[in-house]
CSV table of N, CA and C in Angstrom, one decimal:
chain,number,residue,atom,x,y,z
A,261,MET,N,74.8,43.3,-21.3
A,261,MET,CA,75.6,42.1,-21.6
A,261,MET,C,76.0,41.4,-20.4
A,262,GLY,N,76.3,42.1,-19.3
A,262,GLY,CA,76.7,41.5,-18.1
A,262,GLY,C,75.6,40.6,-17.5
A,263,LEU,N,74.4,41.1,-17.6
A,263,LEU,CA,73.2,40.3,-17.1
A,263,LEU,C,73.0,39.1,-17.9
A,264,LEU,N,73.2,39.2,-19.2
A,264,LEU,CA,73.0,38.0,-20.1
A,264,LEU,C,74.1,37.0,-19.7
A,265,TYR,N,75.3,37.5,-19.5
A,265,TYR,CA,76.4,36.6,-19.1
A,265,TYR,C,76.1,35.9,-17.8
A,266,ASP,N,75.7,36.6,-16.8
A,266,ASP,CA,75.3,36.1,-15.5
A,266,ASP,C,74.2,35.0,-15.7
A,267,LEU,N,73.3,35.3,-16.5
A,267,LEU,CA,72.1,34.3,-16.7
A,267,LEU,C,72.5,33.1,-17.4
A,268,TYR,N,73.4,33.2,-18.5
A,268,TYR,CA,73.6,32.1,-19.4
A,268,TYR,C,75.0,31.5,-19.5
A,269,SER,N,75.9,32.1,-18.8
A,269,SER,CA,77.3,31.6,-18.9
A,269,SER,C,77.5,30.2,-18.4
A,270,SER,N,76.8,29.8,-17.4
A,270,SER,CA,76.9,28.4,-16.8
A,270,SER,C,76.3,27.4,-17.8
A,271,VAL,N,75.3,27.8,-18.5
A,271,VAL,CA,74.7,26.8,-19.5
A,271,VAL,C,75.6,26.7,-20.7
A,272,VAL,N,76.1,27.8,-21.1
A,272,VAL,CA,77.0,27.8,-22.3
A,272,VAL,C,78.3,27.0,-21.9
A,273,TYR,N,78.9,27.3,-20.8
A,273,TYR,CA,80.1,26.6,-20.4
A,273,TYR,C,79.8,25.1,-20.2
A,274,SER,N,78.7,24.7,-19.6
A,274,SER,CA,78.4,23.3,-19.4
A,274,SER,C,78.3,22.5,-20.7
A,275,ILE,N,77.6,23.1,-21.7
A,275,ILE,CA,77.5,22.5,-23.0
A,275,ILE,C,78.9,22.4,-23.7
A,276,ALA,N,79.6,23.5,-23.6
A,276,ALA,CA,81.0,23.4,-24.2
A,276,ALA,C,81.8,22.4,-23.6
A,277,LEU,N,81.8,22.3,-22.3
A,277,LEU,CA,82.7,21.3,-21.6
A,277,LEU,C,82.3,19.9,-21.9
A,278,ALA,N,81.0,19.7,-22.0
A,278,ALA,CA,80.5,18.3,-22.4
A,278,ALA,C,81.0,17.9,-23.7
A,279,VAL,N,81.1,18.8,-24.6
A,279,VAL,CA,81.5,18.5,-26.0
A,279,VAL,C,83.1,18.4,-26.1
A,280,VAL,N,83.8,19.4,-25.6
A,280,VAL,CA,85.2,19.4,-25.8
A,280,VAL,C,86.0,18.7,-24.7
A,281,SER,N,85.5,18.5,-23.6
A,281,SER,CA,86.1,17.8,-22.5
A,281,SER,C,87.4,18.4,-22.0
A,282,SER,N,87.6,19.7,-22.2
A,282,SER,CA,88.8,20.4,-21.8
A,282,SER,C,88.3,21.8,-21.2
A,283,THR,N,88.7,22.1,-20.0
A,283,THR,CA,88.3,23.3,-19.4
A,283,THR,C,88.8,24.5,-20.2
A,284,ASP,N,90.1,24.4,-20.7
A,284,ASP,CA,90.6,25.5,-21.5
A,284,ASP,C,89.8,25.8,-22.8
A,285,ASN,N,89.5,24.7,-23.5
A,285,ASN,CA,88.7,24.8,-24.7
A,285,ASN,C,87.3,25.2,-24.5
A,286,ALA,N,86.7,24.8,-23.3
A,286,ALA,CA,85.4,25.2,-23.0
A,286,ALA,C,85.3,26.7,-22.7
A,287,GLU,N,86.3,27.2,-22.0
A,287,GLU,CA,86.4,28.6,-21.7
A,287,GLU,C,86.5,29.4,-23.0
A,288,ASP,N,87.3,28.9,-24.0
A,288,ASP,CA,87.4,29.6,-25.2
A,288,ASP,C,86.1,29.6,-26.0
A,289,VAL,N,85.4,28.5,-26.0
A,289,VAL,CA,84.0,28.5,-26.6
A,289,VAL,C,83.1,29.4,-25.9
A,290,LEU,N,83.1,29.5,-24.6
A,290,LEU,CA,82.3,30.4,-23.8
A,290,LEU,C,82.6,31.8,-24.3
A,291,HIS,N,83.9,32.2,-24.3
A,291,HIS,CA,84.3,33.5,-24.7
A,291,HIS,C,83.8,33.8,-26.1
A,292,GLU,N,84.1,32.9,-27.0
A,292,GLU,CA,83.7,33.2,-28.4
A,292,GLU,C,82.2,33.3,-28.6
A,293,THR,N,81.5,32.5,-27.9
A,293,THR,CA,80.0,32.6,-28.0
A,293,THR,C,79.5,34.0,-27.6
A,294,PHE,N,80.0,34.5,-26.4
A,294,PHE,CA,79.5,35.8,-26.0
A,294,PHE,C,80.1,36.9,-26.8
A,295,MET,N,81.3,36.7,-27.3
A,295,MET,CA,81.8,37.8,-28.2
A,295,MET,C,80.9,37.8,-29.5
A,296,GLN,N,80.5,36.7,-30.0
A,296,GLN,CA,79.6,36.7,-31.2
A,296,GLN,C,78.3,37.4,-30.8
A,297,LEU,N,77.8,37.1,-29.7
A,297,LEU,CA,76.5,37.8,-29.2
A,297,LEU,C,76.7,39.3,-29.1
A,298,TRP,N,77.9,39.7,-28.7
A,298,TRP,CA,78.2,41.2,-28.5
A,298,TRP,C,78.3,41.8,-29.9
A,299,ARG,N,79.1,41.1,-30.8
A,299,ARG,CA,79.3,41.7,-32.2
A,299,ARG,C,78.1,41.6,-33.1
A,300,GLU,N,77.4,40.5,-33.0
A,300,GLU,CA,76.3,40.2,-33.9
A,300,GLU,C,75.0,39.8,-33.2
A,301,PRO,N,74.4,40.7,-32.4
A,301,PRO,CA,73.3,40.3,-31.7
A,301,PRO,C,72.1,39.7,-32.5
A,302,THR,N,72.0,40.2,-33.7
A,302,THR,CA,70.9,39.8,-34.6
A,302,THR,C,71.1,38.3,-35.1
A,303,SER,N,72.4,37.8,-34.9
A,303,SER,CA,72.6,36.4,-35.3
A,303,SER,C,71.9,35.5,-34.3
A,304,PHE,N,71.5,36.0,-33.2
A,304,PHE,CA,70.8,35.2,-32.2
A,304,PHE,C,69.4,35.6,-32.1
A,305,ALA,N,68.8,35.9,-33.2
A,305,ALA,CA,67.4,36.4,-33.3
A,305,ALA,C,66.4,35.4,-33.0
A,306,LEU,N,66.6,34.7,-31.8
A,306,LEU,CA,65.6,33.8,-31.3
A,306,LEU,C,65.2,32.7,-32.3
A,307,ARG,N,66.2,32.3,-33.1
A,307,ARG,CA,65.9,31.3,-34.2
A,307,ARG,C,65.4,30.0,-33.6
A,308,ASP,N,65.7,29.7,-32.4
A,308,ASP,CA,65.3,28.5,-31.8
A,308,ASP,C,64.2,28.6,-30.7
A,309,GLY,N,63.6,29.8,-30.7
A,309,GLY,CA,62.5,30.0,-29.7
A,309,GLY,C,62.8,30.9,-28.5
A,310,SER,N,64.1,30.9,-28.1
A,310,SER,CA,64.5,31.7,-27.0
A,310,SER,C,66.0,32.0,-27.1
A,311,LEU,N,66.4,33.0,-26.4
A,311,LEU,CA,67.8,33.3,-26.4
A,311,LEU,C,68.6,32.2,-25.8
A,312,LYS,N,68.1,31.6,-24.8
A,312,LYS,CA,68.8,30.5,-24.1
A,312,LYS,C,69.0,29.3,-25.1
A,313,ALA,N,68.0,29.0,-25.9
A,313,ALA,CA,68.1,27.9,-26.8
A,313,ALA,C,69.0,28.3,-28.0
A,314,SER,N,69.0,29.5,-28.4
A,314,SER,CA,69.8,30.0,-29.5
A,314,SER,C,71.3,30.0,-29.0
A,315,LEU,N,71.6,30.4,-27.8
A,315,LEU,CA,72.9,30.3,-27.3
A,315,LEU,C,73.4,28.9,-27.2
A,316,ALA,N,72.5,28.0,-26.7
A,316,ALA,CA,72.8,26.6,-26.6
A,316,ALA,C,73.2,26.0,-28.0
A,317,THR,N,72.4,26.3,-29.0
A,317,THR,CA,72.7,25.7,-30.3
A,317,THR,C,74.0,26.3,-30.9
A,318,SER,N,74.2,27.6,-30.7
A,318,SER,CA,75.4,28.2,-31.2
A,318,SER,C,76.6,27.6,-30.5
A,319,THR,N,76.5,27.4,-29.2
A,319,THR,CA,77.6,26.9,-28.4
A,319,THR,C,77.9,25.5,-28.8
A,320,PHE,N,76.9,24.7,-29.0
A,320,PHE,CA,77.1,23.3,-29.4
A,320,PHE,C,77.9,23.2,-30.7
A,321,ARG,N,77.4,24.0,-31.7
A,321,ARG,CA,78.0,24.0,-33.0
A,321,ARG,C,79.5,24.4,-32.9
A,322,ARG,N,79.8,25.5,-32.2
A,322,ARG,CA,81.1,26.0,-32.0
A,322,ARG,C,82.0,24.9,-31.3
A,323,ALA,N,81.5,24.3,-30.3
A,323,ALA,CA,82.2,23.3,-29.5
A,323,ALA,C,82.6,22.1,-30.4
A,324,VAL,N,81.6,21.7,-31.2
A,324,VAL,CA,81.9,20.6,-32.1
A,324,VAL,C,83.0,20.9,-33.1
A,325,GLN,N,83.0,22.1,-33.6
A,325,GLN,CA,84.1,22.6,-34.5
A,325,GLN,C,85.4,22.5,-33.8
A,326,VAL,N,85.5,23.0,-32.5
A,326,VAL,CA,86.7,23.0,-31.8
A,326,VAL,C,87.2,21.6,-31.5
A,327,ARG,N,86.3,20.7,-31.1
A,327,ARG,CA,86.6,19.4,-30.8
A,327,ARG,C,87.2,18.7,-32.0
A,328,ASP,N,86.5,18.9,-33.1
A,328,ASP,CA,86.9,18.2,-34.4
A,328,ASP,C,88.3,18.7,-34.8
A,329,LYS,N,88.5,20.0,-34.6
A,329,LYS,CA,89.8,20.6,-35.0
A,329,LYS,C,90.9,19.9,-34.2
A,330,TYR,N,90.7,19.8,-32.9
A,330,TYR,CA,91.8,19.2,-32.0
A,330,TYR,C,91.9,17.7,-32.3
A,331,GLN,N,90.8,17.0,-32.6
A,331,GLN,CA,90.9,15.6,-32.9
A,331,GLN,C,91.7,15.4,-34.2
A,332,ALA,N,91.4,16.2,-35.2
A,332,ALA,CA,92.2,16.1,-36.4
A,332,ALA,C,93.6,16.4,-36.2
A,333,ALA,N,94.0,17.4,-35.4
A,333,ALA,CA,95.4,17.7,-35.2
A,333,ALA,C,96.1,16.5,-34.4
A,334,ALA,N,95.4,15.9,-33.5
A,334,ALA,CA,96.0,14.8,-32.7
A,334,ALA,C,96.1,13.6,-33.7
A,335,PHE,N,95.2,13.4,-34.5
A,335,PHE,CA,95.3,12.3,-35.5
A,335,PHE,C,96.5,12.5,-36.4
A,336,THR,N,96.6,13.7,-36.9
A,336,THR,CA,97.7,14.0,-37.8
A,336,THR,C,99.1,13.8,-37.1
A,337,ALA,N,99.1,14.3,-35.9
A,337,ALA,CA,100.4,14.2,-35.1
A,337,ALA,C,100.7,12.7,-34.9
A,338,SER,N,99.8,11.9,-34.5
A,338,SER,CA,100.1,10.5,-34.3
A,338,SER,C,100.4,9.8,-35.6
A,339,LYS,N,99.8,10.2,-36.7
A,339,LYS,CA,100.1,9.6,-38.0
A,339,LYS,C,101.6,9.9,-38.4
A,340,ASN,N,101.9,11.2,-38.1
A,340,ASN,CA,103.3,11.6,-38.4
A,340,ASN,C,104.3,10.9,-37.6
A,341,LYS,N,104.0,10.7,-36.3
A,341,LYS,CA,104.9,10.0,-35.4
A,341,LYS,C,105.1,8.5,-35.8
A,342,GLU,N,104.0,7.9,-36.3
A,342,GLU,CA,104.1,6.5,-36.8
A,342,GLU,C,105.0,6.4,-38.0
A,343,GLU,N,104.9,7.4,-38.9
A,343,GLU,CA,105.7,7.4,-40.1
A,343,GLU,C,107.2,7.6,-39.8
A,344,THR,N,107.5,8.3,-38.7
A,344,THR,CA,108.9,8.5,-38.4
A,344,THR,C,109.6,7.3,-37.7
A,345,LEU,N,108.7,6.5,-37.2
A,345,LEU,CA,109.3,5.3,-36.5
A,345,LEU,C,109.6,4.3,-37.4
């Protein structure tokens, strides 16, 4: 697992950071992606042709979910603030 992390963590982090635009959230996505690989290695069964591509796809999807979650929370907070004014 350490070797895989050394090989692919920079790719995973770069994709996550490009999507979420937050170092904290990108680190969370990186951690979650490798935890999923550790817990469910067969879920990365080279569905996209290589482990690198599979990790990239999984990372992108997870990062989009995180981004959308935070955007929805920010929208709700701003909407609530407008209603109280």
